[in-house]
Amino acid sequence: MNKTLTRIILSFAIVTLLWNCKSKETKEVVPQANDTENQAILEFTKAKEGFISETLFQVAVSSVLPTESERMDEAKTIAEQKSLNLLKTYTIPNLSDKGRKELREISKEGKIVDKNVSIGGRYFFLYQIQKSNLKRLVTKDLE
């Protein structure tokens, strides 16, 4: 009985000691962005990519380049390539050379829309391709 009681007391003392010695969690202080900045980030990150409608296709891109013209050029270049890659996922598996060429041309027909947002030195852009019957053309009419 004495051994059992001693073990219980010793176990309780060890648990209490460990509980009190447990290191306190440190919280890293991260500066909070203002609400409009958070809203802009949320709007951009939730921007739908792909077909928005039968006539509208969209991708989101970003740039950190210093001047507006450099940012726009980079955003357009990246967006064209990203559009091409995403458009390929909607086409038939064995697209002909003519079909691939037409798809490349379609990916270059888009424009950077005026929804660019600057957050912490990174600029976000939406690139949209607008064309009648675009979805049908990409999904069914390319060879």
JSON list of C-alpha atoms in Angstrom, two decimals:
[
{"chain": "A", "resi": 1, "resn": "MET", "atom": "CA", "xyz": [0.00, 0.00, 0.00]},
{"chain": "A", "resi": 2, "resn": "ASN", "atom": "CA", "xyz": [2.85, 2.38, 0.86]},
{"chain": "A", "resi": 3, "resn": "LYS", "atom": "CA", "xyz": [4.56, 1.67, -2.48]},
{"chain": "A", "resi": 4, "resn": "THR", "atom": "CA", "xyz": [1.36, 2.32, -4.41]},
{"chain": "A", "resi": 5, "resn": "LEU", "atom": "CA", "xyz": [0.70, 5.55, -2.55]},
{"chain": "A", "resi": 6, "resn": "THR", "atom": "CA", "xyz": [4.31, 6.64, -3.07]},
{"chain": "A", "resi": 7, "resn": "ARG", "atom": "CA", "xyz": [4.09, 5.92, -6.79]},
{"chain": "A", "resi": 8, "resn": "ILE", "atom": "CA", "xyz": [0.83, 7.87, -7.11]},
{"chain": "A", "resi": 9, "resn": "ILE", "atom": "CA", "xyz": [2.27, 10.86, -5.26]},
{"chain": "A", "resi": 10, "resn": "LEU", "atom": "CA", "xyz": [5.51, 10.68, -7.25]},
{"chain": "A", "resi": 11, "resn": "SER", "atom": "CA", "xyz": [3.59, 10.44, -10.56]},
{"chain": "A", "resi": 12, "resn": "PHE", "atom": "CA", "xyz": [1.39, 13.34, -9.57]},
{"chain": "A", "resi": 13, "resn": "ALA", "atom": "CA", "xyz": [4.44, 15.43, -8.61]},
{"chain": "A", "resi": 14, "resn": "ILE", "atom": "CA", "xyz": [6.15, 14.66, -11.95]},
{"chain": "A", "resi": 15, "resn": "VAL", "atom": "CA", "xyz": [3.02, 15.53, -13.95]},
{"chain": "A", "resi": 16, "resn": "THR", "atom": "CA", "xyz": [2.62, 18.77, -11.96]},
{"chain": "A", "resi": 17, "resn": "LEU", "atom": "CA", "xyz": [6.28, 19.63, -12.48]},
{"chain": "A", "resi": 18, "resn": "LEU", "atom": "CA", "xyz": [6.07, 18.96, -16.22]},
{"chain": "A", "resi": 19, "resn": "TRP", "atom": "CA", "xyz": [2.85, 20.93, -16.50]},
{"chain": "A", "resi": 20, "resn": "ASN", "atom": "CA", "xyz": [4.40, 23.97, -14.81]},
{"chain": "A", "resi": 21, "resn": "CYS", "atom": "CA", "xyz": [7.66, 23.71, -16.76]},
{"chain": "A", "resi": 22, "resn": "LYS", "atom": "CA", "xyz": [5.94, 23.49, -20.10]},
{"chain": "A", "resi": 23, "resn": "SER", "atom": "CA", "xyz": [7.32, 26.23, -22.29]},
{"chain": "A", "resi": 24, "resn": "LYS", "atom": "CA", "xyz": [4.92, 28.98, -23.05]},
{"chain": "A", "resi": 25, "resn": "GLU", "atom": "CA", "xyz": [3.90, 29.35, -26.66]},
{"chain": "A", "resi": 26, "resn": "THR", "atom": "CA", "xyz": [5.30, 32.38, -28.35]},
{"chain": "A", "resi": 27, "resn": "LYS", "atom": "CA", "xyz": [3.13, 34.22, -30.75]},
{"chain": "A", "resi": 28, "resn": "GLU", "atom": "CA", "xyz": [4.79, 35.87, -33.69]},
{"chain": "A", "resi": 29, "resn": "VAL", "atom": "CA", "xyz": [3.49, 39.34, -34.17]},
{"chain": "A", "resi": 30, "resn": "VAL", "atom": "CA", "xyz": [2.57, 39.83, -37.80]},
{"chain": "A", "resi": 31, "resn": "PRO", "atom": "CA", "xyz": [1.51, 43.29, -38.85]},
{"chain": "A", "resi": 32, "resn": "GLN", "atom": "CA", "xyz": [-2.12, 43.26, -39.86]},
{"chain": "A", "resi": 33, "resn": "ALA", "atom": "CA", "xyz": [-2.93, 44.52, -43.34]},
{"chain": "A", "resi": 34, "resn": "ASN", "atom": "CA", "xyz": [-5.74, 47.00, -43.51]},
{"chain": "A", "resi": 35, "resn": "ASP", "atom": "CA", "xyz": [-9.23, 45.79, -44.43]},
{"chain": "A", "resi": 36, "resn": "THR", "atom": "CA", "xyz": [-9.19, 47.13, -47.98]},
{"chain": "A", "resi": 37, "resn": "GLU", "atom": "CA", "xyz": [-5.88, 45.38, -48.64]},
{"chain": "A", "resi": 38, "resn": "ASN", "atom": "CA", "xyz": [-7.28, 42.13, -47.23]},
{"chain": "A", "resi": 39, "resn": "GLN", "atom": "CA", "xyz": [-10.38, 42.53, -49.39]},
{"chain": "A", "resi": 40, "resn": "ALA", "atom": "CA", "xyz": [-8.24, 43.11, -52.49]},
{"chain": "A", "resi": 41, "resn": "ILE", "atom": "CA", "xyz": [-6.13, 40.02, -51.77]},
{"chain": "A", "resi": 42, "resn": "LEU", "atom": "CA", "xyz": [-9.24, 37.95, -51.20]},
{"chain": "A", "resi": 43, "resn": "GLU", "atom": "CA", "xyz": [-10.88, 39.22, -54.39]},
{"chain": "A", "resi": 44, "resn": "PHE", "atom": "CA", "xyz": [-7.80, 38.39, -56.44]},
{"chain": "A", "resi": 45, "resn": "THR", "atom": "CA", "xyz": [-7.13, 34.96, -54.93]},
{"chain": "A", "resi": 46, "resn": "LYS", "atom": "CA", "xyz": [-10.76, 33.97, -55.41]},
{"chain": "A", "resi": 47, "resn": "ALA", "atom": "CA", "xyz": [-10.88, 35.24, -58.98]},
{"chain": "A", "resi": 48, "resn": "LYS", "atom": "CA", "xyz": [-12.18, 32.43, -61.13]},
{"chain": "A", "resi": 49, "resn": "GLU", "atom": "CA", "xyz": [-9.82, 31.17, -63.81]},
{"chain": "A", "resi": 50, "resn": "GLY", "atom": "CA", "xyz": [-11.00, 29.47, -66.95]},
{"chain": "A", "resi": 51, "resn": "PHE", "atom": "CA", "xyz": [-14.31, 29.99, -68.68]},
{"chain": "A", "resi": 52, "resn": "ILE", "atom": "CA", "xyz": [-16.40, 32.62, -66.95]},
{"chain": "A", "resi": 53, "resn": "SER", "atom": "CA", "xyz": [-19.07, 32.35, -69.66]},
{"chain": "A", "resi": 54, "resn": "GLU", "atom": "CA", "xyz": [-19.45, 31.04, -73.20]},
{"chain": "A", "resi": 55, "resn": "THR", "atom": "CA", "xyz": [-17.64, 34.13, -74.50]},
{"chain": "A", "resi": 56, "resn": "LEU", "atom": "CA", "xyz": [-15.21, 35.01, -71.67]},
{"chain": "A", "resi": 57, "resn": "PHE", "atom": "CA", "xyz": [-12.04, 33.25, -70.47]},
{"chain": "A", "resi": 58, "resn": "GLN", "atom": "CA", "xyz": [-9.92, 34.61, -67.60]},
{"chain": "A", "resi": 59, "resn": "VAL", "atom": "CA", "xyz": [-6.62, 34.01, -65.77]},
{"chain": "A", "resi": 60, "resn": "ALA", "atom": "CA", "xyz": [-4.99, 35.85, -62.86]},
{"chain": "A", "resi": 61, "resn": "VAL", "atom": "CA", "xyz": [-1.30, 36.81, -62.83]},
{"chain": "A", "resi": 62, "resn": "SER", "atom": "CA", "xyz": [1.05, 38.98, -60.77]},
{"chain": "A", "resi": 63, "resn": "SER", "atom": "CA", "xyz": [4.29, 40.94, -61.13]},
{"chain": "A", "resi": 64, "resn": "VAL", "atom": "CA", "xyz": [6.83, 42.58, -58.83]},
{"chain": "A", "resi": 65, "resn": "LEU", "atom": "CA", "xyz": [8.68, 44.61, -61.46]},
{"chain": "A", "resi": 66, "resn": "PRO", "atom": "CA", "xyz": [9.32, 48.27, -60.58]},
{"chain": "A", "resi": 67, "resn": "THR", "atom": "CA", "xyz": [7.75, 50.21, -63.46]},
{"chain": "A", "resi": 68, "resn": "GLU", "atom": "CA", "xyz": [4.20, 50.07, -64.75]},
{"chain": "A", "resi": 69, "resn": "SER", "atom": "CA", "xyz": [5.20, 49.30, -68.33]},
{"chain": "A", "resi": 70, "resn": "GLU", "atom": "CA", "xyz": [7.48, 46.45, -67.22]},
{"chain": "A", "resi": 71, "resn": "ARG", "atom": "CA", "xyz": [4.72, 45.04, -65.02]},
{"chain": "A", "resi": 72, "resn": "MET", "atom": "CA", "xyz": [2.16, 45.21, -67.81]},
{"chain": "A", "resi": 73, "resn": "ASP", "atom": "CA", "xyz": [4.53, 43.56, -70.30]},
{"chain": "A", "resi": 74, "resn": "GLU", "atom": "CA", "xyz": [5.43, 40.79, -67.87]},
{"chain": "A", "resi": 75, "resn": "ALA", "atom": "CA", "xyz": [1.80, 40.27, -66.85]},
{"chain": "A", "resi": 76, "resn": "LYS", "atom": "CA", "xyz": [0.70, 39.99, -70.49]},
{"chain": "A", "resi": 77, "resn": "THR", "atom": "CA", "xyz": [3.49, 37.53, -71.35]},
{"chain": "A", "resi": 78, "resn": "ILE", "atom": "CA", "xyz": [2.78, 35.34, -68.33]},
{"chain": "A", "resi": 79, "resn": "ALA", "atom": "CA", "xyz": [-0.98, 35.56, -68.88]},
{"chain": "A", "resi": 80, "resn": "GLU", "atom": "CA", "xyz": [-0.72, 34.51, -72.53]},
{"chain": "A", "resi": 81, "resn": "GLN", "atom": "CA", "xyz": [1.30, 31.43, -71.58]},
{"chain": "A", "resi": 82, "resn": "LYS", "atom": "CA", "xyz": [-0.94, 30.62, -68.63]},
{"chain": "A", "resi": 83, "resn": "SER", "atom": "CA", "xyz": [-4.02, 31.02, -70.83]},
{"chain": "A", "resi": 84, "resn": "LEU", "atom": "CA", "xyz": [-2.57, 28.72, -73.46]},
{"chain": "A", "resi": 85, "resn": "ASN", "atom": "CA", "xyz": [-1.77, 26.04, -70.87]},
{"chain": "A", "resi": 86, "resn": "LEU", "atom": "CA", "xyz": [-5.22, 26.28, -69.30]},
{"chain": "A", "resi": 87, "resn": "LEU", "atom": "CA", "xyz": [-7.02, 26.36, -72.64]},
{"chain": "A", "resi": 88, "resn": "LYS", "atom": "CA", "xyz": [-5.21, 23.14, -73.62]},
{"chain": "A", "resi": 89, "resn": "THR", "atom": "CA", "xyz": [-6.96, 21.37, -70.76]},
{"chain": "A", "resi": 90, "resn": "TYR", "atom": "CA", "xyz": [-10.32, 22.05, -72.43]},
{"chain": "A", "resi": 91, "resn": "THR", "atom": "CA", "xyz": [-9.41, 20.78, -75.90]},
{"chain": "A", "resi": 92, "resn": "ILE", "atom": "CA", "xyz": [-9.48, 17.29, -77.38]},
{"chain": "A", "resi": 93, "resn": "PRO", "atom": "CA", "xyz": [-6.46, 15.16, -76.44]},
{"chain": "A", "resi": 94, "resn": "ASN", "atom": "CA", "xyz": [-4.87, 14.82, -79.90]},
{"chain": "A", "resi": 95, "resn": "LEU", "atom": "CA", "xyz": [-5.03, 18.36, -81.20]},
{"chain": "A", "resi": 96, "resn": "SER", "atom": "CA", "xyz": [-3.61, 18.86, -84.70]},
{"chain": "A", "resi": 97, "resn": "ASP", "atom": "CA", "xyz": [-0.83, 21.35, -85.50]},
{"chain": "A", "resi": 98, "resn": "LYS", "atom": "CA", "xyz": [-3.46, 23.65, -87.02]},
{"chain": "A", "resi": 99, "resn": "GLY", "atom": "CA", "xyz": [-5.54, 23.41, -83.84]},
{"chain": "A", "resi": 100, "resn": "ARG", "atom": "CA", "xyz": [-2.52, 24.13, -81.60]},
{"chain": "A", "resi": 101, "resn": "LYS", "atom": "CA", "xyz": [-1.63, 27.17, -83.72]},
{"chain": "A", "resi": 102, "resn": "GLU", "atom": "CA", "xyz": [-5.19, 28.45, -83.50]},
{"chain": "A", "resi": 103, "resn": "LEU", "atom": "CA", "xyz": [-5.18, 27.92, -79.73]},
{"chain": "A", "resi": 104, "resn": "ARG", "atom": "CA", "xyz": [-1.92, 29.94, -79.44]},
{"chain": "A", "resi": 105, "resn": "GLU", "atom": "CA", "xyz": [-3.54, 32.75, -81.39]},
{"chain": "A", "resi": 106, "resn": "ILE", "atom": "CA", "xyz": [-6.60, 32.69, -79.15]},
{"chain": "A", "resi": 107, "resn": "SER", "atom": "CA", "xyz": [-4.42, 32.89, -76.04]},
{"chain": "A", "resi": 108, "resn": "LYS", "atom": "CA", "xyz": [-2.81, 36.07, -77.40]},
{"chain": "A", "resi": 109, "resn": "GLU", "atom": "CA", "xyz": [-6.14, 37.82, -78.09]},
{"chain": "A", "resi": 110, "resn": "GLY", "atom": "CA", "xyz": [-6.73, 38.73, -74.45]},
{"chain": "A", "resi": 111, "resn": "LYS", "atom": "CA", "xyz": [-6.30, 41.98, -72.61]},
{"chain": "A", "resi": 112, "resn": "ILE", "atom": "CA", "xyz": [-5.20, 42.96, -69.14]},
{"chain": "A", "resi": 113, "resn": "VAL", "atom": "CA", "xyz": [-8.32, 44.35, -67.52]},
{"chain": "A", "resi": 114, "resn": "ASP", "atom": "CA", "xyz": [-8.27, 47.39, -65.27]},
{"chain": "A", "resi": 115, "resn": "LYS", "atom": "CA", "xyz": [-8.47, 45.38, -62.06]},
{"chain": "A", "resi": 116, "resn": "ASN", "atom": "CA", "xyz": [-4.78, 45.52, -61.19]},
{"chain": "A", "resi": 117, "resn": "VAL", "atom": "CA", "xyz": [-4.16, 45.79, -57.47]},
{"chain": "A", "resi": 118, "resn": "SER", "atom": "CA", "xyz": [-0.94, 46.53, -55.61]},
{"chain": "A", "resi": 119, "resn": "ILE", "atom": "CA", "xyz": [-0.31, 44.75, -52.33]},
{"chain": "A", "resi": 120, "resn": "GLY", "atom": "CA", "xyz": [3.04, 44.86, -50.60]},
{"chain": "A", "resi": 121, "resn": "GLY", "atom": "CA", "xyz": [4.97, 45.55, -53.80]},
{"chain": "A", "resi": 122, "resn": "ARG", "atom": "CA", "xyz": [3.22, 42.80, -55.79]},
{"chain": "A", "resi": 123, "resn": "TYR", "atom": "CA", "xyz": [0.84, 43.82, -58.54]},
{"chain": "A", "resi": 124, "resn": "PHE", "atom": "CA", "xyz": [-2.08, 41.56, -59.48]},
{"chain": "A", "resi": 125, "resn": "PHE", "atom": "CA", "xyz": [-3.80, 41.50, -62.86]},
{"chain": "A", "resi": 126, "resn": "LEU", "atom": "CA", "xyz": [-6.70, 39.74, -64.53]},
{"chain": "A", "resi": 127, "resn": "TYR", "atom": "CA", "xyz": [-6.26, 38.77, -68.18]},
{"chain": "A", "resi": 128, "resn": "GLN", "atom": "CA", "xyz": [-9.43, 38.19, -70.15]},
{"chain": "A", "resi": 129, "resn": "ILE", "atom": "CA", "xyz": [-10.07, 36.75, -73.59]},
{"chain": "A", "resi": 130, "resn": "GLN", "atom": "CA", "xyz": [-13.45, 37.76, -75.01]},
{"chain": "A", "resi": 131, "resn": "LYS", "atom": "CA", "xyz": [-14.69, 36.14, -78.21]},
{"chain": "A", "resi": 132, "resn": "SER", "atom": "CA", "xyz": [-18.09, 34.97, -79.42]},
{"chain": "A", "resi": 133, "resn": "ASN", "atom": "CA", "xyz": [-18.62, 31.22, -78.96]},
{"chain": "A", "resi": 134, "resn": "LEU", "atom": "CA", "xyz": [-15.15, 30.94, -77.39]},
{"chain": "A", "resi": 135, "resn": "LYS", "atom": "CA", "xyz": [-15.98, 27.96, -75.20]},
{"chain": "A", "resi": 136, "resn": "ARG", "atom": "CA", "xyz": [-17.51, 25.98, -78.06]},
{"chain": "A", "resi": 137, "resn": "LEU", "atom": "CA", "xyz": [-14.56, 26.85, -80.31]},
{"chain": "A", "resi": 138, "resn": "VAL", "atom": "CA", "xyz": [-12.00, 25.62, -77.78]},
{"chain": "A", "resi": 139, "resn": "THR", "atom": "CA", "xyz": [-13.87, 22.55, -76.57]},
{"chain": "A", "resi": 140, "resn": "LYS", "atom": "CA", "xyz": [-15.39, 21.27, -79.83]},
{"chain": "A", "resi": 141, "resn": "ASP", "atom": "CA", "xyz": [-14.44, 23.15, -82.97]},
{"chain": "A", "resi": 142, "resn": "LEU", "atom": "CA", "xyz": [-10.63, 22.94, -82.94]},
{"chain": "A", "resi": 143, "resn": "GLU", "atom": "CA", "xyz": [-9.17, 20.10, -85.00]}
]
